[in-house]
Amino acid sequence: MGFAQGAIPFTVSNNSPFNDADIYVAIVGKDINTGNHIWVNPRTSQILPMDASYNTVQGPTPNGNLGPGGNGRYANCFAKLSEIPNKTFTLPLIAGCRVFISKGSQMYLYFFGSSGAPSGYAGHNPLNPTDPNNGILYEMIELTNNQYGFFGNPTRVDSFKYPIGLELFGTNGYQKKVGEYKTQSEIVALFKTNVSAEFQGCVNDATGEITAPSKTPAFAEGSGAYANYMKSYVDAIWNKYKNEDLIFYAGDAGVFKGRIIGEQLEVVGQSGGFVGRTGRVQYRPSTQEVLEGKGVLDRRLVDGDLDLVVQAQLCAAINRHMVNVTTSNPGQQNWYDAPNFYKANPMNHYAKFWHLSGVSLDNLSYGFAYDDVADQSPSLHTPQPTKVIATFGGYVGITNPSVPATTGIITSYDDCNFTGFSAGFGIGDYNLAALQAKGVRNDAISSLKITQGFKVILYMDDNFTGTSTTLTSDSSCFNSTWNDKVSSMRVLPNGDTNVGNVTYHLQNRNSGLYMDVLGASNANGANVAQGTFNGGNNQKFTFTHLGDGLYKIIANHSGQSLDVNNFNVANGANVEQYPYNATPNQQFILVSTGDGYYKIIAKHSGKLVEVAGFSTANGGNVQQWENVNQSSGHWKLVSVVNSNLIQAENYSAMSGIQVEATTDAGGGSNVGYCDTGDWMAYNSINFPTSGPYLIEYRVASAVTGAKISSDLNAGSIVLGTLNVPNTGGWQNWQTISHTVNVNAGTYNFGIFIQTSGVNINWIRITKVSTARISENIILEVNKDSEVDFSIFPNPTSDYLFFSKDVSDKKLSIVNLSGNVILKTTMSQNSLDVSSLSSGVYFVIIEDANNKATKRFLKK
């Protein structure tokens, strides 16, 4: 057999902080003629058949694991980099080759033999806790060097252990390199910042390794906590396309159209190289099959070649969340639309990470088996190679192209459909010189991606002159007027200008809870989270409009600004409070969702202020995350109603009580030793308008059965009686409340101790808007009455169930605007709420004497 090219030099460059004597190299593969397993001696470049006789190195025996040979011995196939002349060996014509590079120790590969069964070698199995290779930092280059040239790539399909780079040279000036250009610690830190909670377990903090999810116990088939991570998405695909056509564009493979028939996906080529041929996926894949591209996603069925093509396309689309399951009639889908990869969950966050800007050269990497679909892999090929360089340590500190491609809030592309050289921009003015500094040539832009909340003004001439046009959303291909005509541009915020200079409570759509500076802290950097409504100043935020829908947002209790920590642009960067310095990480764009909620978008990053992990828990953290229209990033701006806070010890007159120091938030004093018949009066309390008022009492009690009542003008107007809960201690504080109707006027307000056993810190009187029910309204309930109840599940999508028998009780459903949605008499112990729109509601149960309310979230 004749070959167009032959053996080539392969150099291992050391760009790590380790000595060459601490780096080990091995080369294994197959003879391209016979298919037999071979290895290459790195010191001499000699080609040798794999044979068990080379298993002479005594390896570790963790927990008694003696390896395949039963004696703890492994192949003597590694050489120290310092022992390889010029750090270069000759790479022969070879197939299925792997070049292993390890630090600190050789790896422990076991040779079976060159042919027969078993043959080949045993490598590292990360799911085996006793594998002798666990903890060894190693990387590998996958390659084939045959009659068609060199084909090779670094890979992240199994793991990341250390930055690696690969550079290929060929005739006619061919040269290209791929790989990472950050340090190991930087990559690990970025990974932890950018992936969701399910993928955090991929990181080994002790060694700096990041293992692919499919190789971790958390995603293990059947037993892992996330074994069904992709199941809901796969099920949605299979359910949707049983009843309608799945039509998708697959690059050079063409367009396919088909349906789920039984459990099998069958699609027929509509254009491209497979017209009229049918490709199949046998049945819905599991999470492991999706993450690894195996099983039903790597199975020849009837038209074997096409089956594998279709399976690869589907596998890639699921990992990248590109199969549309939300649109009623999505039509033809473009599974090659790279800018829209990884925009919704569930998705392969591990794979997404390796394509983030700043991690890998040109954002290319192998994050899963079929990451070469749509040309996302770091594969290198030339038909006539001249040399190869693998760089252990990647390209940290090595000069990259003078103007590497970038992305940003605004991203320009040289070509249509968001292809060609890209440059990222933040808010600012960019004349021609500024564009060229980012690598954008004059009259070169053909498409533009625009993050929601921003706009771009394009100018045909330099320095913002000549014909101009304004864009507020993506443009995949400029028309003939603007294609290759841009010489300067401005990037501006583009938000809602009608929010005003107003103080608001911020209610999260997903959880129903409110933005809160934890503990009402005044400290710089105090954390922002969500909490149950308490009306405190740490839940009040004043918005000041800076122009174009851009606002500063100030916490009322501290006077400090909402702030994204340390100007971080990454997903998961923390939101905190900090003194306002007019920096872009302290300014936010408000974008209305059209239904009373707003997206709060950080100016510096273009990302949403959201509650982390879709948490519905009190204390759920507030962070920034990319805008995928997540409900946890939608906030209702609830105007603050003025309140009158009365410190209990500031009475005008009293009988029987004593004043003592309090440990409640804010310190100061409380009234205590309140026995039956004691009272306090507070003169000249103003109720400015007629209507409902919320009266809250901050109480503590170590007994059961205490009661208080309140009135106006020495009992001439009775406001009602409240039960005081046993809070577990005289300084364990809770807030109880009731809503009363009062005519406008100034009154003497009084509290009477009906039954002993209560301390009181403060009383707050708030006018309740008739347009809504305040989040913290708690309707009166006798805790010993039949109507006290709990509900589950909460949130719910269909039914509410009650913890007590509520048959024959009156039931009402009220929305947050105070409108009664449903009124009925219960005949059973459950309620169908599936017809309600998504949102927060109150369910009220009442009998002749009492009523109780619970809040629930309808999904």
mmCIF file of C-alpha atoms in Angstrom, residues 443-648:
data_model
loop_
_atom_site.group_PDB
_atom_site.id
_atom_site.type_symbol
_atom_site.label_atom_id
_atom_site.label_comp_id
_atom_site.label_asym_id
_atom_site.label_seq_id
_atom_site.Cartn_x
_atom_site.Cartn_y
_atom_site.Cartn_z
ATOM 1 C CA ASP A 443 -16.930 47.697 6.737
ATOM 2 C CA ALA A 444 -16.809 44.058 7.854
ATOM 3 C CA ILE A 445 -19.782 43.418 10.173
ATOM 4 C CA SER A 446 -22.569 41.258 8.700
ATOM 5 C CA SER A 447 -24.533 40.027 11.758
ATOM 6 C CA LEU A 448 -25.005 41.077 15.342
ATOM 7 C CA LYS A 449 -26.217 39.463 18.587
ATOM 8 C CA ILE A 450 -27.799 41.825 21.130
ATOM 9 C CA THR A 451 -28.505 40.885 24.728
ATOM 10 C CA GLN A 452 -31.983 41.863 25.919
ATOM 11 C CA GLY A 453 -31.921 45.234 27.655
ATOM 12 C CA PHE A 454 -29.406 46.808 25.274
ATOM 13 C CA LYS A 455 -29.448 48.527 21.892
ATOM 14 C CA VAL A 456 -26.884 49.370 19.232
ATOM 15 C CA ILE A 457 -26.673 52.428 17.002
ATOM 16 C CA LEU A 458 -24.686 51.665 13.847
ATOM 17 C CA TYR A 459 -23.006 54.405 11.798
ATOM 18 C CA MET A 460 -21.693 54.122 8.242
ATOM 19 C CA ASP A 461 -18.862 56.586 8.904
ATOM 20 C CA ASP A 462 -16.208 56.976 11.563
ATOM 21 C CA ASN A 463 -16.752 58.977 14.748
ATOM 22 C CA PHE A 464 -20.527 58.390 14.791
ATOM 23 C CA THR A 465 -21.325 60.241 11.595
ATOM 24 C CA GLY A 466 -23.128 59.449 8.378
ATOM 25 C CA THR A 467 -26.230 57.321 7.991
ATOM 26 C CA SER A 468 -27.264 55.478 11.169
ATOM 27 C CA THR A 469 -29.688 52.800 12.264
ATOM 28 C CA THR A 470 -30.722 51.436 15.669
ATOM 29 C CA LEU A 471 -31.044 47.725 16.486
ATOM 30 C CA THR A 472 -32.630 46.320 19.641
ATOM 31 C CA SER A 473 -32.530 42.574 18.872
ATOM 32 C CA ASP A 474 -30.395 40.028 17.029
ATOM 33 C CA SER A 475 -29.834 40.475 13.315
ATOM 34 C CA SER A 476 -28.639 37.267 11.642
ATOM 35 C CA CYS A 477 -27.787 38.952 8.359
ATOM 36 C CA PHE A 478 -27.741 42.662 7.539
ATOM 37 C CA ASN A 479 -29.585 43.818 4.457
ATOM 38 C CA SER A 480 -27.773 45.237 1.445
ATOM 39 C CA THR A 481 -27.873 48.716 2.972
ATOM 40 C CA TRP A 482 -25.886 47.728 6.048
ATOM 41 C CA ASN A 483 -23.948 44.578 5.176
ATOM 42 C CA ASP A 484 -20.209 45.370 5.444
ATOM 43 C CA LYS A 485 -20.913 49.095 5.938
ATOM 44 C CA VAL A 486 -20.313 49.754 9.670
ATOM 45 C CA SER A 487 -17.470 52.123 10.656
ATOM 46 C CA SER A 488 -18.506 53.097 14.208
ATOM 47 C CA MET A 489 -21.196 52.221 16.719
ATOM 48 C CA ARG A 490 -22.654 53.005 20.123
ATOM 49 C CA VAL A 491 -23.925 50.463 22.688
ATOM 50 C CA LEU A 492 -26.591 51.788 25.076
ATOM 51 C CA PRO A 493 -28.986 50.454 27.721
ATOM 52 C CA ASN A 494 -32.513 49.885 26.465
ATOM 53 C CA GLY A 495 -34.816 49.427 29.440
ATOM 54 C CA ASP A 496 -38.184 50.488 30.779
ATOM 55 C CA THR A 497 -38.108 54.206 31.586
ATOM 56 C CA ASN A 498 -41.373 54.273 33.542
ATOM 57 C CA VAL A 499 -40.304 52.645 36.806
ATOM 58 C CA GLY A 500 -39.570 56.084 38.244
ATOM 59 C CA ASN A 501 -37.800 57.230 41.372
ATOM 60 C CA VAL A 502 -39.870 55.073 43.702
ATOM 61 C CA THR A 503 -39.323 52.719 46.636
ATOM 62 C CA TYR A 504 -40.398 49.111 46.104
ATOM 63 C CA HIS A 505 -40.552 45.704 47.660
ATOM 64 C CA LEU A 506 -39.229 43.194 45.073
ATOM 65 C CA GLN A 507 -41.236 39.962 44.923
ATOM 66 C CA ASN A 508 -39.795 36.998 43.034
ATOM 67 C CA ARG A 509 -42.158 35.351 40.537
ATOM 68 C CA ASN A 510 -40.821 31.835 41.116
ATOM 69 C CA SER A 511 -40.859 31.764 44.916
ATOM 70 C CA GLY A 512 -43.251 34.551 45.938
ATOM 71 C CA LEU A 513 -40.616 35.705 48.460
ATOM 72 C CA TYR A 514 -39.016 39.141 48.631
ATOM 73 C CA MET A 515 -35.523 40.492 48.014
ATOM 74 C CA ASP A 516 -33.866 40.974 51.400
ATOM 75 C CA VAL A 517 -30.497 42.144 52.769
ATOM 76 C CA LEU A 518 -29.825 39.362 55.235
ATOM 77 C CA GLY A 519 -30.115 40.290 58.882
ATOM 78 C CA ALA A 520 -30.707 43.950 57.978
ATOM 79 C CA SER A 521 -26.905 44.210 57.963
ATOM 80 C CA ASN A 522 -25.289 47.580 57.342
ATOM 81 C CA ALA A 523 -21.943 46.010 56.459
ATOM 82 C CA ASN A 524 -20.190 46.479 53.132
ATOM 83 C CA GLY A 525 -20.682 43.289 51.140
ATOM 84 C CA ALA A 526 -23.681 42.058 53.153
ATOM 85 C CA ASN A 527 -25.429 39.298 51.234
ATOM 86 C CA VAL A 528 -28.687 39.735 49.344
ATOM 87 C CA ALA A 529 -31.139 36.818 49.444
ATOM 88 C CA GLN A 530 -34.905 36.263 49.412
ATOM 89 C CA GLY A 531 -37.077 36.146 52.492
ATOM 90 C CA THR A 532 -40.622 36.069 53.803
ATOM 91 C CA PHE A 533 -42.179 39.507 53.674
ATOM 92 C CA ASN A 534 -41.602 41.504 56.867
ATOM 93 C CA GLY A 535 -42.012 45.077 55.629
ATOM 94 C CA GLY A 536 -38.596 46.018 57.022
ATOM 95 C CA ASN A 537 -36.356 48.615 55.443
ATOM 96 C CA ASN A 538 -33.967 45.824 54.455
ATOM 97 C CA GLN A 539 -36.731 44.698 52.068
ATOM 98 C CA LYS A 540 -37.269 48.177 50.623
ATOM 99 C CA PHE A 541 -35.275 49.367 47.617
ATOM 100 C CA THR A 542 -35.347 52.839 46.115
ATOM 101 C CA PHE A 543 -34.948 53.062 42.343
ATOM 102 C CA THR A 544 -33.355 56.142 40.769
ATOM 103 C CA HIS A 545 -33.595 56.438 36.989
ATOM 104 C CA LEU A 546 -30.275 57.278 35.317
ATOM 105 C CA GLY A 547 -31.662 57.348 31.751
ATOM 106 C CA ASP A 548 -32.525 54.824 29.020
ATOM 107 C CA GLY A 549 -34.079 52.451 31.569
ATOM 108 C CA LEU A 550 -30.879 52.268 33.653
ATOM 109 C CA TYR A 551 -31.275 52.513 37.453
ATOM 110 C CA LYS A 552 -29.356 52.525 40.660
ATOM 111 C CA ILE A 553 -31.069 50.474 43.370
ATOM 112 C CA ILE A 554 -30.504 51.475 47.005
ATOM 113 C CA ALA A 555 -31.378 49.382 50.080
ATOM 114 C CA ASN A 556 -33.343 51.653 52.408
ATOM 115 C CA HIS A 557 -31.978 50.373 55.714
ATOM 116 C CA SER A 558 -28.293 50.871 54.823
ATOM 117 C CA GLY A 559 -28.257 53.405 52.005
ATOM 118 C CA GLN A 560 -26.016 51.024 50.047
ATOM 119 C CA SER A 561 -26.415 49.901 46.459
ATOM 120 C CA LEU A 562 -27.191 46.519 44.968
ATOM 121 C CA ASP A 563 -23.826 45.370 43.630
ATOM 122 C CA VAL A 564 -22.525 42.358 41.658
ATOM 123 C CA ASN A 565 -19.469 41.226 43.577
ATOM 124 C CA ASN A 566 -16.103 42.374 42.207
ATOM 125 C CA PHE A 567 -17.382 43.255 38.695
ATOM 126 C CA ASN A 568 -17.712 39.502 38.006
ATOM 127 C CA VAL A 569 -19.409 38.692 34.692
ATOM 128 C CA ALA A 570 -19.713 34.939 35.330
ATOM 129 C CA ASN A 571 -22.903 32.996 35.952
ATOM 130 C CA GLY A 572 -23.420 32.645 39.697
ATOM 131 C CA ALA A 573 -21.604 35.848 40.680
ATOM 132 C CA ASN A 574 -23.046 36.997 43.992
ATOM 133 C CA VAL A 575 -25.323 40.004 44.480
ATOM 134 C CA GLU A 576 -24.585 42.013 47.636
ATOM 135 C CA GLN A 577 -24.848 45.555 48.981
ATOM 136 C CA TYR A 578 -21.976 48.029 48.739
ATOM 137 C CA PRO A 579 -21.564 51.822 48.917
ATOM 138 C CA TYR A 580 -22.667 53.321 45.621
ATOM 139 C CA ASN A 581 -19.748 54.345 43.392
ATOM 140 C CA ALA A 582 -21.629 54.658 40.074
ATOM 141 C CA THR A 583 -19.752 51.656 38.678
ATOM 142 C CA PRO A 584 -21.432 49.464 36.011
ATOM 143 C CA ASN A 585 -21.809 46.519 38.412
ATOM 144 C CA GLN A 586 -24.018 48.819 40.547
ATOM 145 C CA GLN A 587 -26.329 49.886 37.745
ATOM 146 C CA PHE A 588 -29.193 47.833 36.382
ATOM 147 C CA ILE A 589 -31.484 47.843 33.374
ATOM 148 C CA LEU A 590 -35.194 47.202 33.987
ATOM 149 C CA VAL A 591 -37.001 45.246 31.265
ATOM 150 C CA SER A 592 -40.728 44.641 31.626
ATOM 151 C CA THR A 593 -42.077 41.147 30.998
ATOM 152 C CA GLY A 594 -45.448 42.711 30.198
ATOM 153 C CA ASP A 595 -47.379 41.272 33.138
ATOM 154 C CA GLY A 596 -46.254 43.391 36.069
ATOM 155 C CA TYR A 597 -42.868 41.732 36.505
ATOM 156 C CA TYR A 598 -39.436 42.982 35.464
ATOM 157 C CA LYS A 599 -36.062 41.569 34.590
ATOM 158 C CA ILE A 600 -33.254 43.313 36.479
ATOM 159 C CA ILE A 601 -30.211 43.153 34.169
ATOM 160 C CA ALA A 602 -26.702 44.017 35.367
ATOM 161 C CA LYS A 603 -25.195 46.703 33.142
ATOM 162 C CA HIS A 604 -21.670 45.293 33.215
ATOM 163 C CA SER A 605 -22.543 41.663 32.400
ATOM 164 C CA GLY A 606 -25.959 41.670 30.703
ATOM 165 C CA LYS A 607 -27.094 38.946 33.110
ATOM 166 C CA LEU A 608 -30.241 38.685 35.206
ATOM 167 C CA VAL A 609 -30.487 39.217 38.926
ATOM 168 C CA GLU A 610 -32.127 35.937 39.966
ATOM 169 C CA VAL A 611 -32.651 33.531 42.865
ATOM 170 C CA ALA A 612 -30.088 30.748 42.622
ATOM 171 C CA GLY A 613 -31.232 27.267 41.676
ATOM 172 C CA PHE A 614 -34.930 28.252 41.412
ATOM 173 C CA SER A 615 -34.995 28.124 45.219
ATOM 174 C CA THR A 616 -38.319 28.710 46.949
ATOM 175 C CA ALA A 617 -36.687 28.639 50.398
ATOM 176 C CA ASN A 618 -36.421 31.516 52.828
ATOM 177 C CA GLY A 619 -32.789 32.628 52.492
ATOM 178 C CA GLY A 620 -32.392 31.477 48.871
ATOM 179 C CA ASN A 621 -29.380 33.341 47.497
ATOM 180 C CA VAL A 622 -29.607 36.128 44.927
ATOM 181 C CA GLN A 623 -27.016 36.014 42.139
ATOM 182 C CA GLN A 624 -26.616 36.878 38.450
ATOM 183 C CA TRP A 625 -27.166 34.357 35.648
ATOM 184 C CA GLU A 626 -27.526 34.470 31.902
ATOM 185 C CA ASN A 627 -30.960 35.471 30.658
ATOM 186 C CA VAL A 628 -32.955 32.427 29.562
ATOM 187 C CA ASN A 629 -36.221 34.048 30.704
ATOM 188 C CA GLN A 630 -36.129 32.052 33.944
ATOM 189 C CA SER A 631 -39.008 32.844 36.330
ATOM 190 C CA SER A 632 -36.498 33.091 39.193
ATOM 191 C CA GLY A 633 -35.191 36.207 37.428
ATOM 192 C CA HIS A 634 -38.562 37.995 37.284
ATOM 193 C CA TRP A 635 -39.356 40.519 40.029
ATOM 194 C CA LYS A 636 -42.633 42.250 40.826
ATOM 195 C CA LEU A 637 -42.171 45.868 41.891
ATOM 196 C CA VAL A 638 -44.574 46.364 44.796
ATOM 197 C CA SER A 639 -44.866 49.992 45.853
ATOM 198 C CA VAL A 640 -44.041 50.523 49.515
ATOM 199 C CA VAL A 641 -46.938 51.740 51.631
ATOM 200 C CA ASN A 642 -45.936 54.078 54.474
ATOM 201 C CA SER A 643 -45.993 52.473 57.912
ATOM 202 C CA ASN A 644 -46.162 53.842 61.454
ATOM 203 C CA LEU A 645 -43.757 51.901 63.700
ATOM 204 C CA ILE A 646 -44.469 52.265 67.410
ATOM 205 C CA GLN A 647 -41.885 51.059 69.933
ATOM 206 C CA ALA A 648 -43.841 49.307 72.663
#
